[in-house]
PDB file of C-alpha atoms in Angstrom:
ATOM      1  CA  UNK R 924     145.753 154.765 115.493  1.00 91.00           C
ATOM      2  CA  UNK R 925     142.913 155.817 113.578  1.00 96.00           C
ATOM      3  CA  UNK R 926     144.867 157.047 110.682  1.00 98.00           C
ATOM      4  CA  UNK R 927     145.135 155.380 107.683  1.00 98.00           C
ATOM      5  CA  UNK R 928     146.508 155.983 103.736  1.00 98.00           C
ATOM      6  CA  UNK R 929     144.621 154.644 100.428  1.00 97.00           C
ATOM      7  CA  UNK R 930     146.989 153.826  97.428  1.00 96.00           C
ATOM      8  CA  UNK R 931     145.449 154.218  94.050  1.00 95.00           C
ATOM      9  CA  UNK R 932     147.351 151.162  92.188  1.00 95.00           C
ATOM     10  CA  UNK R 933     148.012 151.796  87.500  1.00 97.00           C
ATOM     11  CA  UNK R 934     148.676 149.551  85.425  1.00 96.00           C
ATOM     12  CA  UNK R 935     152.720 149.750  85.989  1.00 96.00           C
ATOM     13  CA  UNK R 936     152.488 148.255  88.975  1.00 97.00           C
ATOM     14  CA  UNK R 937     149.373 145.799  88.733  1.00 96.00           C
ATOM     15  CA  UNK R 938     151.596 142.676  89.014  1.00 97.00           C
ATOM     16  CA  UNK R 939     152.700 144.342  92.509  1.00 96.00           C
ATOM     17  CA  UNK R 940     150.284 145.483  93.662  1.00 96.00           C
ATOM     18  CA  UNK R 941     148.422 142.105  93.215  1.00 96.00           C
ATOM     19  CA  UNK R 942     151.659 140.246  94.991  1.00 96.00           C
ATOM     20  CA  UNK R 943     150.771 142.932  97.975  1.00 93.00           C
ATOM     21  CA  UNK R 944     147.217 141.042  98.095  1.00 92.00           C
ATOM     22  CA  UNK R 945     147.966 138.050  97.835  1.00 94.00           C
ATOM     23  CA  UNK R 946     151.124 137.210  99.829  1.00 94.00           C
ATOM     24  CA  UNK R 947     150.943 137.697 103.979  1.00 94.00           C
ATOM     25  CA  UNK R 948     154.440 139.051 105.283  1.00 90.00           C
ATOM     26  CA  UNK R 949     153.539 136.718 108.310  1.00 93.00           C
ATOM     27  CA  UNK R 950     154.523 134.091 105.174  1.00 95.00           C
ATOM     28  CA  UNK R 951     156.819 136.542 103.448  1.00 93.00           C
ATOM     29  CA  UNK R 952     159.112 138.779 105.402  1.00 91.00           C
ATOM     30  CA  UNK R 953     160.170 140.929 102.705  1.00 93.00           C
ATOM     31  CA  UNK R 954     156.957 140.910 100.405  1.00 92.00           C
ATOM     32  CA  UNK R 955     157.600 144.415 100.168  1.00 92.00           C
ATOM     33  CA  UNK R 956     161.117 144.324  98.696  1.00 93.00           C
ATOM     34  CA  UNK R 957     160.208 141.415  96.140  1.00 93.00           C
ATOM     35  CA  UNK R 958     158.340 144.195  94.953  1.00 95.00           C
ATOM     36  CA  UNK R 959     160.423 147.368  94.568  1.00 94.00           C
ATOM     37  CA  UNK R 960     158.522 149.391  96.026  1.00 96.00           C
ATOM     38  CA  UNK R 961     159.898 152.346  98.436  1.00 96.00           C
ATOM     39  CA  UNK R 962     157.549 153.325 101.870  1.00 96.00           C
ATOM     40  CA  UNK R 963     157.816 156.820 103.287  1.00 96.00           C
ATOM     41  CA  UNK R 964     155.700 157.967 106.210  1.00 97.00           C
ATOM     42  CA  UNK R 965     152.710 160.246 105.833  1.00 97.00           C
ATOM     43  CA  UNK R 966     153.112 164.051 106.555  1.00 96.00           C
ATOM     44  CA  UNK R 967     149.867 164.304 107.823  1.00 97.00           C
ATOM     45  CA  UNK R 968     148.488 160.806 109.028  1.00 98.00           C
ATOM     46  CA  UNK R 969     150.833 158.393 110.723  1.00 97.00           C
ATOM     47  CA  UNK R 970     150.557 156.167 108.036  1.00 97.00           C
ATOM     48  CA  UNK R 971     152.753 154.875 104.926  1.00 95.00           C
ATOM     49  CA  UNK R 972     152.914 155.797 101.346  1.00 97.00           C
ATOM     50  CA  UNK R 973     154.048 154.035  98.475  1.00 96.00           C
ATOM     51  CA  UNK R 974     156.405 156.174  96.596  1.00 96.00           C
ATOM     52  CA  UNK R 975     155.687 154.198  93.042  1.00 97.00           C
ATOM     53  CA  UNK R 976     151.639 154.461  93.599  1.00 97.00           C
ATOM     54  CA  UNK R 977     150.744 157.531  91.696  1.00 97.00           C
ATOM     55  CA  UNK R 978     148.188 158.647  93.894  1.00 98.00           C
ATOM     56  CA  UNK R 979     147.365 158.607  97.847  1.00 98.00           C
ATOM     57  CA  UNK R 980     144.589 159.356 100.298  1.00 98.00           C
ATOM     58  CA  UNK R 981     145.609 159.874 103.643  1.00 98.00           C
ATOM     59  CA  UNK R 982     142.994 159.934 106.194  1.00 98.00           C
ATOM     60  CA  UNK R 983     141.333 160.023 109.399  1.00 98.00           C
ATOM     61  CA  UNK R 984     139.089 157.815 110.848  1.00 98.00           C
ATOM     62  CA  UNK R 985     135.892 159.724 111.694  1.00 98.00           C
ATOM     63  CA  UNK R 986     133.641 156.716 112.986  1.00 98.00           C
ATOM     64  CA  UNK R 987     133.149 152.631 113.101  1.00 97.00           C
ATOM     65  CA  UNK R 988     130.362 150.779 113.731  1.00 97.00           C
ATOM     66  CA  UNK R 989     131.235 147.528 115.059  1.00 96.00           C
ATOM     67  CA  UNK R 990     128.433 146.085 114.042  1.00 97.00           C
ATOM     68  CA  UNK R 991     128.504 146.927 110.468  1.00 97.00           C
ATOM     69  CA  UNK R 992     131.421 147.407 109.957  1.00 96.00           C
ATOM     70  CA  UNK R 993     130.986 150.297 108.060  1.00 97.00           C
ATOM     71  CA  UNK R 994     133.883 153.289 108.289  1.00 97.00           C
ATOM     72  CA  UNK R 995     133.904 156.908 107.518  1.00 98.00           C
ATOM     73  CA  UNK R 996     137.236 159.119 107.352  1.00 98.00           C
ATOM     74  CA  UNK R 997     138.234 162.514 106.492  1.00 98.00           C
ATOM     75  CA  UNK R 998     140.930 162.979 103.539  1.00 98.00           C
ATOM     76  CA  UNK R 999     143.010 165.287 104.997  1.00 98.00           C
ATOM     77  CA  UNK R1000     145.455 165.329 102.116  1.00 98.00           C
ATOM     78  CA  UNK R1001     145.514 163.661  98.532  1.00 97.00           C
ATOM     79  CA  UNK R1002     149.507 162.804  97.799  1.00 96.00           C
ATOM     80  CA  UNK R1003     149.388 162.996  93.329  1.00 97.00           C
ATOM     81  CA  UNK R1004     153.025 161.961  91.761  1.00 97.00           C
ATOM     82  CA  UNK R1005     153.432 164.760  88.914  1.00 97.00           C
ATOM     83  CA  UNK R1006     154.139 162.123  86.239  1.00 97.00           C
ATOM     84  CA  UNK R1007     150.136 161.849  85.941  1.00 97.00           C
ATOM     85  CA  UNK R1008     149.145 165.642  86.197  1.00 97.00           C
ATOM     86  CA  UNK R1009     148.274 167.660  82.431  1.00 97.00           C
ATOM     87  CA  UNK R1010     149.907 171.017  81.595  1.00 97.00           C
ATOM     88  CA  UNK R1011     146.509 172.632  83.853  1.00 97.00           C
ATOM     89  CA  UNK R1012     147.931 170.585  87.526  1.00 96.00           C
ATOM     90  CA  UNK R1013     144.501 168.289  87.156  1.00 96.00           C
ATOM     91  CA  UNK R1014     144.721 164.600  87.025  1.00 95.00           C
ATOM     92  CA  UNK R1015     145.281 163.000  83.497  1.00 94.00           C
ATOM     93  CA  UNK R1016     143.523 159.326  83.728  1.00 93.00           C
ATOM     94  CA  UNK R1017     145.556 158.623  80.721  1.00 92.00           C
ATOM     95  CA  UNK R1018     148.968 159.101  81.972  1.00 94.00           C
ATOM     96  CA  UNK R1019     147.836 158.084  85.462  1.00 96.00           C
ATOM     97  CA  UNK R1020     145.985 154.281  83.983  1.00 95.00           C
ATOM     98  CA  UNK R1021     144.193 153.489  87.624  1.00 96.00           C
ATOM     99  CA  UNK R1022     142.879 149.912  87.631  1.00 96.00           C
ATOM    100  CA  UNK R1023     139.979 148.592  89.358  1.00 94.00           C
ATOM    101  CA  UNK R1024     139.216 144.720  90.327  1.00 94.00           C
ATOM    102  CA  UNK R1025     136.645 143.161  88.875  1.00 94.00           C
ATOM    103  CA  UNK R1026     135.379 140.642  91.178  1.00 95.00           C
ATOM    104  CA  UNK R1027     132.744 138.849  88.873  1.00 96.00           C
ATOM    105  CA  UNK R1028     136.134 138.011  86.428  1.00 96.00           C
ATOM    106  CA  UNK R1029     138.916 138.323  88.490  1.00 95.00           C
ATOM    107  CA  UNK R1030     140.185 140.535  86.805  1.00 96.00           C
ATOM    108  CA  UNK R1031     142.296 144.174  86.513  1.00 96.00           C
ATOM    109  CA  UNK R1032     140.330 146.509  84.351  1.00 95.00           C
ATOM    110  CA  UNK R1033     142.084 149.854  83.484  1.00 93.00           C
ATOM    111  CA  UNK R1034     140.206 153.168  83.838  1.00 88.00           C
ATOM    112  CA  UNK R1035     140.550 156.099  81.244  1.00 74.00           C
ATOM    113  CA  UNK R1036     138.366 155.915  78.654  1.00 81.00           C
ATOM    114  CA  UNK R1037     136.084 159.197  77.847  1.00 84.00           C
ATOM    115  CA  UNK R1038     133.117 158.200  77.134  1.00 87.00           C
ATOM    116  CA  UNK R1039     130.935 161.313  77.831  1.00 93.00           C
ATOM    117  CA  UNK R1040     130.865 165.023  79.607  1.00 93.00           C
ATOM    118  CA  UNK R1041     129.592 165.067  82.998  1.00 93.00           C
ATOM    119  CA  UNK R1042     126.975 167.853  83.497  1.00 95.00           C
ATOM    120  CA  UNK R1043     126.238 168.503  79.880  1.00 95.00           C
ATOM    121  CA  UNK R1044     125.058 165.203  77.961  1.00 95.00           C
ATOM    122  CA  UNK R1045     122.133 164.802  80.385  1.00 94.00           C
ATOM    123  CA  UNK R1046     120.604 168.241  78.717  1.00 95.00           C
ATOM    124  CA  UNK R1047     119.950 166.333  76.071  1.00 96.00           C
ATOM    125  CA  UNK R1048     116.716 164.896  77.710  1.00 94.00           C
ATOM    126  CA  UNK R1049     115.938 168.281  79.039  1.00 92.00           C
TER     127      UNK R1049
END
C-alpha cells in the first residue's frame, strides 16, 4: 500500500519490543497480546500504531529501487505520546529513553545523554 508507520521503541518496553523481533506470528498467533501492547490505525497512513511506543512516524513511500533496495518516504505526521514532551511541547530524551541496537554487541543502548550543544561548540575551532 505504500504507506507505512516507524515506532520509536524506550526502554519500558525493550523486552517487547525485542519479543516483536524475534518471534514470527506465522509461529505465534498472538505475539502481539503476549506483549500488551494496544494497535490503533493511522489517521493519516493506512498503517498501525502502537499505543505504548512513545513516538511514531507515519509515512509515505516516495520511491524503491529494486535493485538496491534502497527506500525513500515522506513523514507526513510524527504521532509523540505527551508523557515524553517538557513544559516547552519539545521532546525530552530523558523522559522519552529511546534505545538503539547495537549490532557489534547485541545489545540495547539507551539514548539521552547531553554531551554537547549543537551549533555552538564547533566555534570553538573558529
Amino acid at each position: 500500500k505504500k504507506e507505512f508507520t516507524v515506532s520509536m521503541a524506550d526502554v519500558k518496553n525493550m523486552v517487547a519490543a525485542d519479543y516483536v523481533g524475534i518471534v514470527s506470528a506465522n509461529d505465534v498467533p498472538n505475539k502481539l497480546e503476549k506483549t500488551g501492547w494496544h494497535v490503533t490505525k493511522s489517521e493519516f497512513v493506512d498503517a498501525p500504531i502502537f499505543e505504548e511506543l512513545p513516538m511514531t512516524l507515519e509515512c509515505k513511500m516516495l520511491t524503491f529501487d529494486e535493485e538496491t533496495e534502497l527506500m525513500t518516504a515522506e513523514i507526513v505526521n510524527i504521532c509523540v505520546d505527551e508523557s515524553i514532551l517538557n513544559e516547552k511541547g519539545k521532546i525530552d530524551l530523558n523522559k522519552f529513553q529511546p534505545i538503539t541496537y547495537d549490532s557489534a554487541n547485541h545489545d540495547y543502548r539507551t539514548i539521552g545523554e547531553k554531551v554537547g550543544n549543537a551549533f555552538k561548540d564547533g566555534k570553538k575551532l573558529m
